[in-house]
Structure formats: C-alpha cells, structure tokens
Amino acid sequence: MAEQTPEKLVIIGNGMAPGRMLEELFEKAPGRYQVTIFNAEPRVNYDRIMLSPVLSGEKDYEEIIIHGDGWYIKHGITLYKGHKIIGIDRNAKTVTSDHGVTESYDKLVIATGSVPFIIPVPGKELQGVITYRDLDDVQAMLLAAQSREKAVVIGGGLLGLEAAAGLKARGMDVTVLHVMPTLMERQLDPAAGYLLQKAVEERGIKVLTKANTKRILGETRVEGIELEDGRIIPATLVVMAVGIRPNAGLAKDAGLAVNRGIVVDAGMKTSDGDIMALGECAEVDGMVYGLVAPLYEMARVAASHLAGDRKAAFVHSDTPTKLKVTGINLYSVGDFADGDGREEIVLRDATAGIYKRLVLKENRIIGSVLYGDTADGAWFNDLLKRGTDISEMRDTLIFGQAYQGGAPLDPTAAVAALQDDAEICGCNGVCKGKIVSTITSKGLTSLDEVRAHTKASASCGSCTGLVEQLMSLTLGDSYNPTAVQPVCGCTDLGHDEVRRLIKAKGLKTIPAVMQELEWKTSCGCAKCRPALNYYLVCDWPDEYADDYQSRFINERVHANIQKDGTYSVVPRMWGGVTNSQELRAIADVVDKFNVPMVKVTGGQRIDLLGIEKEDLPAVWADLGKAGFVSGQAYAKGLRTVKTCVGSEWCRFGTQDSTGLGIRIEKFMWGSWTPAKVKMAVSGCPRNCAEATCKDVGVVCVDSGYEIHFAGAAGLDIKGTEVLGLVRTEDEALEHIVALTQMYREQARYLERIYKWAKRVGLDEIRRQIMDDAEKRKAYYDRFVFSQKFAQVDPWSERVSGKDKHEFKPMATVGFNQAAE
Amino acid sequence: MTMNWIAIGDISEIPLRGARCVKTPVGKVAVFRTAENEVFAIEDHCPHKGGPLSQGIVHGNAVTCPLHNWVISLETGKALGADEGAVRTIPVKNDNGALFIALESLALAAAE
Ligand SMILES: Cc1cc2nc3c(=O)[nH]c(=O)nc-3n(C[C@H](O)[C@H](O)[C@H](O)COP(=O)(O)OP(=O)(O)OC[C@H]3O[C@@H](n4cnc5c(N)ncnc54)[C@H](O)[C@@H]3O)c2cc1C
Ligand code: SF4
Ligand code: SF4
Ligand code: FES
C-alpha cells in the first residue's frame, strides 16, 4: 500500500503543452502521479490553434475542446479553473493561487505559455484595445464585431492576419497595420509577402505596411489610431498582434534561471531539480518556440522523464508555418534568406497566383516558401529534414514530387511515394507509417477515427488533404472523402449534381430526370419528388408543368395542414397593412364558417385556423371578393414582407419602409424558392420590423437602403449579414430580386438562405450581386421572366374549379348499412 | 362471409400518384392510385398520430404521411423503415375502372 502512494504532480497552466504531456504520461506510467492543475483561464484544455476558425465562425468552441471535463474526472485530476498561481515556495515545495489555495508538490511543471506583447504607446489601456491569445479575446472580438464598425489589427503576422480575416468574416471593416514593408516577413520572402498582401486585400481587408503606430486615440474607449506619419485611422476595436513573450515572471520570482524564457535542459528540467518547464514559456538551448510541434516534442520528453526514462532529449527542428485563412495557401519552412553559397530555384505562375521558392546549399534544401500551391510542402520538408542530395532531380525539383521519375500527376501517387517515416502531420509529429498501420490494424474508415487514433490532422488541420490521400491509398475505393450526401435513397447523386445535370442535359420532367439520372426507384419518394419538382419549376418556368402530386399537401391545397387534419388560411396583407373593409370581410368569414381560432402571426398577418378542407374553396371565394389573394403562408416561397411605419409616420423614419415592403411583396409574391423566404423592411436602424434576423432584410438609413441577408430566427438563431448599401428604392428592389434569384438557382431544396450563403460564401454572393452589374441584371431578368408564370393567385384558380378533386371526398358510403 | 362491395366511383377521379378519401360510418377510407395504375384502400388514419394519409405524397406502393413523414405500405398497411405501426387495409375491386370497396371488413372493424 505504502509503495503505491502516488507522487504529487502539480502543473501551472493548462494549455496544449501540458495537456499532451499528461496524455503521454498516463500511457507510460498510469497511476504513478496524483495530478493537480491550476489554470488562470477558467476552462479545460482546448485547441488554441483553432481560435481563428471560431472567430470566423467556421467552428464552435465545443468543437475545439481537447480534453472535456470527463477526461479530468477519468484520470483523477484536480483542475482549478480560473486559479492563477501567484507564488512558488521552493523550500516548502508548495504553490499558492490568487484564490488562496495552496498545494504541495513532489514534482512541479510550469507551463504558463506566453503573454502577448503590448506596444508601449499612449492609449494602450483604452477600452476596445485587446490582444489575441485566448477564448476571452475571441469573445471580446465577436462582441465588438456586432457593431460592424471599423477594426484595426496591429501586426501583419500569422496571428494578426487570422484575426483580420475573422473580423472581416464577421462583417467588420478591417485595416491591418504592419511595421515592416511586407507581411509575415519572418516566414515569407518579399515576393510571397506581396502575393499574400494582394490576396488579403482582395478579401476587402486594407493593409498598410511600414505603418508605425504613434498612439491610440480616445477618451475612455478607443476611437482611432494615429501613425508616426500623422495619418489617423478611425477604429472602435484595436487588436494588438505584434508578438508574444514567454510568460516567465512567476519562475523568475521563484528564483529559477530565466533568460528569454525559463531555462531548461534537454530533459525539460529547470535550475531546480524538482521543477520542470515546457511549452512556450520554456527556453531550450537558447531557443523559445511559438508553434505546437516543438511544444509537443517537449511534452513527449517531459513525460518520459516523469515516467522515469532519463534518456529522452529534446532536439530542435524547423517547423513549417501555415496560415489558417480559408482560401489562402501558404507554407514556409527553414531558412530562406539570401546568402553566400546559397542558390535558389523559383517558379512563378502569375495567372494561377503561384509562387514557389527553394533555397539550396550544397545541393540540399535548407528552406522553402510556397504560395498558392502548397501540395508539395510536405515533400520539400521531408527532403530538407533528411538532407537529401537533390542534384539528380535539380531540373524538375521545383515542379514537385509528382514530376520526378515521370510519375503521373496524381496527388495520391505523390503520397504513395513518401517514405514511411515521412512526416504528415507537422503539429503532432505523426509520420506516414504510423497512420497507415493504425488504419489497417484498427480498421479505421473515417477521417474522424484517424484523428482520434493517431492525432494526425487533429490540431491545425492543414494536413487534412494528405491524411485523406493516405486513407484512400490504404483503403482503396472503400474510402471516398468527397462522398456527397445523396438527395435520398432513390439516387447516389447529391442535390448540386442533380441541379447541374437537369440544366446540362435539358431534363424537363420528373420521369426524364429519373430515367436519365438512373433513379433506383420507379417513382421516387417524398424526399426527392418535391425537390425535383422545385428544380424543374425554377429552371424551366415557361415549359415545365408543375406536378402537384409531387408537392407536399400544403402546397397542393394552398393552405397549412394542422395536427387534426384541418387547415389554416392566411390571406395576404401586403407589407402587413390592412383596412376596415378587409377586416370586415375576415370577420364575416369567421362567423360564416365558425372558424374556431383567429390569430395574428409573427409575419404581420391574420391566421384563420381550424377550417375543414371541404370548406376551403368557399372560404377563399369570400375572401377573394374582398380582394384578398393567398398569403402563401404554406409555401416554400416568398411568405411575408414585414414592415414598420417608417418615414410616413415615425419620427425616426428615414425612408418609406412600408412602401418599399409593399413594393417588394407585390413584385415577388408567388415565386417558389428552395425553402421559405421571409423578409422585412425597417425605416431606421432601430429596426422595429426586426429585419436583421430575416432571410432578406432592409434597414433604411439616411443615405439609402442597407440590404441584409442570411439571418435566421427559427431552429437556429443568426443575425443577418450585410449585402451592401444602395442609394435608391429601385436599386434596393433590383438587388433583392437578384439575390433571391441567385438563391433560387443555386440552393438545395429546403436549404434556407443562411445555409446556402454559408456554403457558397458571403463574399462570392456580394461579388455577384453588389459588384457585378451584368450578373445582377441577368439574375433580375430571369426572376422577372419566371414571375410571368408564377403570379397566378392559386385561391381564385381553385374557387373557379381547379383541382376540385382535392377538396371533396370521392364518395360518402355505407351509412345505411351501418344504421341497420 | 360474403363480401359486400360498395361502389365508390371511377378510377379516373383519383389522380395518378394520388388519393381521395371516402367517408364511411367508421371513419374515412383513403383510396390510392399509384403510378402503375394500381388501386389500394387503407384507413385514412396514420398509426403515428392519426395524420390523414390521403393527403400524403404517393410513391411506389407507399404513401408518406403529411404530418411527420412516416412511410406506410399501401399493400400491407404497415409502417416501413424504422417506424412501427399499421393501419387496416380495405379490400378494393377495380372492375374496368369502376371501383368498389368491401364494407363488411369495416363494419367488422367497428364491431371489434
Ligand atoms: C490565435 C492563435 C493561432 C495559433 N495558430 C497556430 C498554428 O497555426 N500552428 C501552431 O503550431 N501554433 C499556433 N499557435 C500557437 C499555439 O497555440 C501555442 O504555441 C500553444 O498553444 C502554446 O501552448 P502552451 O501550453 O505552451 O501555452 P498556452 O496554451 O498559452 O497555455 C498557458 C496557460 O497557462 C495559463 N497560465 C498562465 N500563467 C498562469 C499562472 N500563473 N497560473 C495558472 N495558469 C497560468 C494561461 O491562462 C494559459 O491557459 C496559435 C496561437 C494563437 C493564439
Ligand atoms: S424602425 Fe425606425 S422608422 Fe421604423 S418604426 Fe422603428 S423607429 Fe420608426
Ligand atoms: S413553434 Fe412549433 S408548435 Fe409553434 S407553430 Fe411553430 S412549429 Fe408549431
Ligand atoms: S401522424 Fe403520420 S407521421 Fe405522424
């Protein structure tokens, strides 16, 4: 029993480095230590690298957690969240937190990471000036971004650019200030830095190089930045991303040897034999690190020592740098400065936006910079690490691995040619052999499984492509990474493919689609038929005969089915405006048909609930006499345009929001869309019509009409994105119509605008609708054309006899017999 | 037991891949006409929460309930796929387009 008493291991800091160390330790020496962790951040260990995707909205915090609470419980770890250690007593062997908890240790590990560097300019302490290091910073940025105002990011390095891209994606107007002449100058040569700057600017982010910040302006909150050259840049948010410093103050106060970081030997031991340090706070052999790959190596070494293996030693290696901004590919590793005895090979392809540069010394690669096409990064890095003599393939080296030995230009072949110990995942140091053997021995079939078992592609994710290629190499045809979700069980094709083929092959009926695209069932199912019917209605408005048997009951009978099989009826009230005559007609219908419930809807309409199907045509006839048409409250189509009273009545109104709403509704009613479309127009930014959670919304301002889209307020809640500002009502209508048509033509059936927009990209939509007048006009014209066939009031058609069979029972039988 | 066939109308009154309902003393009967011109009749009452099956989308020899998308076999009345439940099927006769349903089974059903 006594010999089993675990030693006490205390860890300061709960970042990625100690998290990895513990994983390795629990594997090597389970149960040997009783672990206690103090973490100044009030949370578990998460993937700090992935904060940028959280900022840009591509991931949620929950998705980047490395160790959930359950993991700590499972390993019996005491985790003090939100406890900062303020003192280490090396004689007593205790640490004390700012909340007064004191814990004794046998072994202490310091893993306090880094602190962001704050440039010492006046105004640095103003509200709205933040750094970029942890989840709290991301949340502060997200909050600030809601204003959609101006942000300045100081620092054009990896972190700064990721922050800028994220803020831009959240709708802010972003300027990046960088002191040096080119971006990311420590990782990129000037040529690649220039290409990067262009790509960043193309995203609508302004970049000022050689920009020296003089002071930050503002009283209590930041209002702007003044540069040394006198320029002033207004901003309500300033993000400082100018570098990091090892967080070594605590160690220094405790009397440990500290240089730039906490000095440790190759076994991660500090100047005190019972105290180790690792992560960004540690300095080994004069070097400090800021990327996870070497930190994970430190973690491995530290775990070995804690488990009793004293031979493990940290060795330096270069880590490639990649930028995690979707759509920008860059890769750099090693040393690429010019110098004596160095040669270089450069490939430029201006049209494709590709730049590659290899720096050679004595026929060996010592550095590489790839921009635009980074597929060969891993291979070049492999040659660099091995010190391979490249004289043999010198002429074709720059074209990449696929060109060597006449191998076909197949990316999988390139991966196949890699040696077993070639590194695939830089962050986690996972080599090809490990991945392949794990896939085979564990029978893995999905990327997530490979991530879970090998850690490959589990950190920054930039090697995902390589890992997928390895999977298809190992698993053959049974692995299909790009497998699309089929429309339904009747076909293997996805929605996009079906839409494309309908156009390409000129398919104009549902049977033609099913025949040509080799449907597996004879007449489809309730999932694919409504989708196909919509696609055909949208693509061939003048030629296609709507197949009502392929529509859901609501659209077939133009009313909403309720749980008891009765229907609800919502007449159209343009823009939510009505009058005494209309209200009287509604009241009469309610009395005449004993309508059990009358209700005002969220879309500013009146809903008559509980109407028997057989009564529908008569109800519509009465409503029709008062001038009502169908409100299409049942349709995957334009439903409602909500409005506020605007400049006509409201003292704040800037434009005639009611008028515009009515105009939009009269223009667009009757159109079928992939999913329902709800709109709103507010007369000023007070936004009484709640336009900023609609599929499409307009917020009127003094200078015109701000068009919003891609909001949601149902199962998901999401504020809208701004499409752009237009000056006149005519322009507003044209832009909204064009946007809707683009959505009609591209979205998958039942995909709301916000989901479609997320898939195709907000920038792409803005580019086509705001910037490309020709495209916009073409969309607009196609919408107008299709409206010729769509704007027929379905109620009056049915009042005059269409689809009679829908509303009457076929027969009423058997009552005599039963009465006997 | 003799079948008591009751005329309910002509097949042309039901759209292809569609349904009509017939009111009877023991509830509504949904009469379906498939793409292949076959006719089936089942209770118009989904085994899930009583949705009107006659209002669903007809595909193959099945109908998808309009309320929560259960798929019901027209031949057996059983829910297909993962769902469990069944509705009563009703004998139909198609005499050159003239349709009849057998009401005994209904009356019996009501008596049970
Ligand atoms: C936005 C962003 C993007 C990045 N992208 C990449 C990338 O693409 N690739 C890459 O390799 N690396 C990237 N990095 C760097 C990488 O995240 C870090 O190198 C790594 O997380 C450092 O791990 P660590 O454990 O040393 O320190 P940290 O993860 O910083 O953990 C230190 C922890 O210690 C806590 N702490 C500090 N002092 C105390 C105290 N006195 N008491 C208790 N707790 C304390 C802190 O609150 C913190 O939680 C990125 C970093 C950021 C911020
Ligand atoms: S949104 Fe503005 S204009 Fe419209 S009602 Fe509200 S305050 Fe008035
Ligand atoms: S919120 Fe739910 S219960 Fe209420 S009307 Fe909408 S779908 Fe029905
Ligand atoms: S009532 Fe038919 S599926 Fe729910």
Tab-separated table of C-alpha atoms in Angstrom, chain A residues 52-246:
chain	number	residue	atom	x	y	z
A	52	SER	CA	-9.271	31.663	-35.647
A	53	PRO	CA	-11.899	29.333	-37.112
A	54	VAL	CA	-14.020	30.068	-34.035
A	55	LEU	CA	-13.567	33.773	-34.646
A	56	SER	CA	-14.504	33.479	-38.300
A	57	GLY	CA	-17.495	31.273	-37.495
A	58	GLU	CA	-16.231	28.108	-39.177
A	59	LYS	CA	-16.133	26.233	-35.865
A	60	ASP	CA	-17.715	26.414	-32.419
A	61	TYR	CA	-15.796	26.430	-29.159
A	62	GLU	CA	-17.195	22.996	-28.317
A	63	GLU	CA	-15.559	21.603	-31.421
A	64	ILE	CA	-12.077	22.672	-30.379
A	65	ILE	CA	-12.037	21.271	-26.864
A	66	ILE	CA	-9.180	18.775	-26.494
A	67	HIS	CA	-9.962	17.437	-23.039
A	68	GLY	CA	-13.520	17.712	-21.815
A	69	ASP	CA	-14.369	17.701	-18.116
A	70	GLY	CA	-14.875	13.943	-18.238
A	71	TRP	CA	-11.231	13.391	-19.109
A	72	TYR	CA	-10.090	15.097	-15.903
A	73	ILE	CA	-12.502	13.048	-13.845
A	74	LYS	CA	-11.415	9.837	-15.527
A	75	HIS	CA	-7.790	10.496	-14.662
A	76	GLY	CA	-8.497	11.740	-11.162
A	77	ILE	CA	-7.061	15.156	-11.930
A	78	THR	CA	-7.985	18.128	-9.769
A	79	LEU	CA	-8.337	21.084	-12.093
A	80	TYR	CA	-8.585	24.532	-10.529
A	81	LYS	CA	-10.206	26.600	-13.268
A	82	GLY	CA	-9.621	30.329	-13.045
A	83	HIS	CA	-6.877	29.975	-10.441
A	84	LYS	CA	-3.702	31.878	-11.180
A	85	ILE	CA	-0.608	30.806	-9.260
A	86	ILE	CA	0.963	33.834	-7.620
A	87	GLY	CA	3.801	32.244	-5.743
A	88	ILE	CA	6.048	29.170	-5.697
A	89	ASP	CA	7.703	28.307	-2.391
A	90	ARG	CA	10.589	26.050	-3.376
A	91	ASN	CA	11.632	25.295	0.180
A	92	ALA	CA	8.195	24.220	1.328
A	93	LYS	CA	7.532	22.789	-2.151
A	94	THR	CA	4.152	24.466	-2.458
A	95	VAL	CA	2.341	26.750	-4.867
A	96	THR	CA	-0.375	29.257	-3.951
A	97	SER	CA	-3.165	30.592	-6.134
A	98	ASP	CA	-4.769	34.012	-6.211
A	99	HIS	CA	-7.851	32.489	-4.595
A	100	GLY	CA	-5.711	31.352	-1.678
A	101	VAL	CA	-5.415	27.639	-2.480
A	102	THR	CA	-2.044	26.183	-1.521
A	103	GLU	CA	-0.962	22.821	-2.831
A	104	SER	CA	2.239	20.902	-2.171
A	105	TYR	CA	4.141	19.070	-4.856
A	106	ASP	CA	6.748	16.402	-5.336
A	107	LYS	CA	7.204	17.470	-8.925
A	108	LEU	CA	6.169	20.832	-10.348
A	109	VAL	CA	5.674	21.601	-14.032
A	110	ILE	CA	5.480	25.201	-15.171
A	111	ALA	CA	3.583	25.625	-18.430
A	112	THR	CA	2.450	29.212	-18.332
A	113	GLY	CA	2.721	29.778	-22.076
A	114	SER	CA	3.262	33.273	-23.399
A	115	VAL	CA	1.828	36.698	-22.927
A	116	PRO	CA	1.002	38.840	-25.903
A	117	PHE	CA	3.340	41.767	-26.361
A	118	ILE	CA	1.689	45.144	-25.997
A	119	ILE	CA	3.396	48.011	-27.759
A	120	PRO	CA	4.071	50.776	-25.248
A	121	VAL	CA	2.149	53.598	-26.888
A	122	PRO	CA	-0.183	56.091	-25.232
A	123	GLY	CA	-3.745	54.827	-25.183
A	124	LYS	CA	-2.834	51.134	-24.976
A	125	GLU	CA	-5.040	50.717	-21.918
A	126	LEU	CA	-8.189	52.183	-23.516
A	127	GLN	CA	-11.357	50.104	-23.682
A	128	GLY	CA	-11.575	48.329	-27.004
A	129	VAL	CA	-7.852	47.584	-27.222
A	130	ILE	CA	-7.333	43.850	-26.953
A	131	THR	CA	-4.833	41.150	-27.751
A	132	TYR	CA	-5.368	37.795	-29.399
A	133	ARG	CA	-4.476	34.884	-27.202
A	134	ASP	CA	-7.406	33.072	-25.688
A	135	LEU	CA	-11.131	32.413	-25.923
A	136	ASP	CA	-11.926	35.542	-23.918
A	137	ASP	CA	-10.199	37.611	-26.577
A	138	VAL	CA	-12.232	35.886	-29.277
A	139	GLN	CA	-15.432	36.574	-27.387
A	140	ALA	CA	-14.456	40.218	-26.962
A	141	MET	CA	-13.840	40.447	-30.692
A	142	LEU	CA	-17.142	38.788	-31.541
A	143	LEU	CA	-18.947	41.241	-29.309
A	144	ALA	CA	-17.180	44.202	-30.894
A	145	ALA	CA	-17.874	42.817	-34.371
A	146	GLN	CA	-21.617	43.031	-33.827
A	147	SER	CA	-21.356	46.753	-34.373
A	148	ARG	CA	-19.904	46.059	-37.839
A	149	GLU	CA	-17.772	49.128	-37.383
A	150	LYS	CA	-14.096	49.655	-38.031
A	151	ALA	CA	-11.350	47.492	-36.619
A	152	VAL	CA	-7.605	47.917	-36.767
A	153	VAL	CA	-5.288	44.984	-36.346
A	154	ILE	CA	-1.741	45.934	-35.443
A	155	GLY	CA	0.625	43.291	-36.743
A	156	GLY	CA	0.734	41.570	-40.117
A	157	GLY	CA	1.984	38.210	-38.926
A	158	LEU	CA	0.187	34.901	-38.663
A	159	LEU	CA	-1.969	35.894	-35.720
A	160	GLY	CA	-2.772	39.375	-36.993
A	161	LEU	CA	-3.870	38.142	-40.401
A	162	GLU	CA	-6.013	35.401	-38.945
A	163	ALA	CA	-7.650	37.925	-36.630
A	164	ALA	CA	-8.217	40.303	-39.547
A	165	ALA	CA	-9.775	37.603	-41.715
A	166	GLY	CA	-12.026	36.514	-38.853
A	167	LEU	CA	-13.215	40.037	-38.078
A	168	LYS	CA	-13.837	40.659	-41.746
A	169	ALA	CA	-15.875	37.475	-41.968
A	170	ARG	CA	-17.918	38.831	-39.065
A	171	GLY	CA	-18.751	41.930	-41.043
A	172	MET	CA	-16.244	44.463	-39.740
A	173	ASP	CA	-14.321	46.945	-41.814
A	174	VAL	CA	-10.736	45.869	-41.134
A	175	THR	CA	-7.361	47.542	-41.596
A	176	VAL	CA	-4.101	45.745	-40.871
A	177	LEU	CA	-1.110	47.863	-39.839
A	178	HIS	CA	2.282	46.304	-40.295
A	179	VAL	CA	5.625	47.927	-39.447
A	180	MET	CA	7.671	46.035	-41.999
A	181	PRO	CA	7.460	46.505	-45.780
A	182	THR	CA	5.898	43.066	-46.398
A	183	LEU	CA	3.537	40.799	-44.462
A	184	MET	CA	4.750	37.828	-42.429
A	185	GLU	CA	8.330	38.785	-43.194
A	186	ARG	CA	9.678	36.272	-40.721
A	187	GLN	CA	8.102	33.361	-42.544
A	188	LEU	CA	7.849	34.649	-46.116
A	189	ASP	CA	10.234	36.261	-48.543
A	190	PRO	CA	9.132	39.596	-50.013
A	191	ALA	CA	7.710	38.071	-53.210
A	192	ALA	CA	5.395	35.728	-51.327
A	193	GLY	CA	4.613	38.507	-48.856
A	194	TYR	CA	3.448	40.622	-51.752
A	195	LEU	CA	1.176	37.881	-53.111
A	196	LEU	CA	-0.228	37.387	-49.652
A	197	GLN	CA	-0.940	41.093	-49.319
A	198	LYS	CA	-2.828	41.040	-52.605
A	199	ALA	CA	-4.890	38.059	-51.526
A	200	VAL	CA	-5.686	39.699	-48.200
A	201	GLU	CA	-6.686	42.917	-49.934
A	202	GLU	CA	-8.896	41.018	-52.344
A	203	ARG	CA	-10.905	39.943	-49.345
A	204	GLY	CA	-11.672	43.575	-48.652
A	205	ILE	CA	-9.119	43.965	-45.853
A	206	LYS	CA	-6.991	47.105	-46.057
A	207	VAL	CA	-3.279	46.662	-45.492
A	208	LEU	CA	-0.889	49.444	-44.569
A	209	THR	CA	2.760	48.409	-44.467
A	210	LYS	CA	5.596	50.457	-42.967
A	211	ALA	CA	2.930	51.743	-40.621
A	212	ASN	CA	4.296	52.762	-37.243
A	213	THR	CA	1.720	53.286	-34.539
A	214	LYS	CA	2.291	56.508	-32.620
A	215	ARG	CA	-0.660	56.482	-30.283
A	216	ILE	CA	-4.111	55.122	-29.775
A	217	LEU	CA	-6.773	57.823	-29.698
A	218	GLY	CA	-9.837	58.053	-27.489
A	219	GLU	CA	-11.081	59.205	-24.098
A	220	THR	CA	-12.181	56.024	-22.377
A	221	ARG	CA	-12.925	53.928	-25.440
A	222	VAL	CA	-10.691	53.665	-28.442
A	223	GLU	CA	-11.657	55.917	-31.335
A	224	GLY	CA	-8.751	55.519	-33.691
A	225	ILE	CA	-5.046	55.216	-34.276
A	226	GLU	CA	-2.502	57.829	-35.121
A	227	LEU	CA	0.525	56.757	-37.143
A	228	GLU	CA	4.015	58.265	-36.932
A	229	ASP	CA	3.465	59.896	-40.323
A	230	GLY	CA	0.417	61.715	-38.993
A	231	ARG	CA	-2.258	59.583	-40.621
A	232	ILE	CA	-5.299	58.851	-38.475
A	233	ILE	CA	-7.322	55.670	-38.853
A	234	PRO	CA	-10.687	55.573	-37.091
A	235	ALA	CA	-11.473	52.365	-35.217
A	236	THR	CA	-13.711	51.119	-32.434
A	237	LEU	CA	-11.669	47.949	-31.958
A	238	VAL	CA	-7.895	47.581	-31.921
A	239	VAL	CA	-6.338	44.143	-31.849
A	240	MET	CA	-2.658	44.007	-30.996
A	241	ALA	CA	-0.986	41.007	-32.529
A	242	VAL	CA	2.616	42.053	-32.598
A	243	GLY	CA	4.254	39.096	-30.961
A	244	ILE	CA	4.479	37.092	-27.793
A	245	ARG	CA	6.822	36.900	-24.834
A	246	PRO	CA	7.444	33.770	-22.801
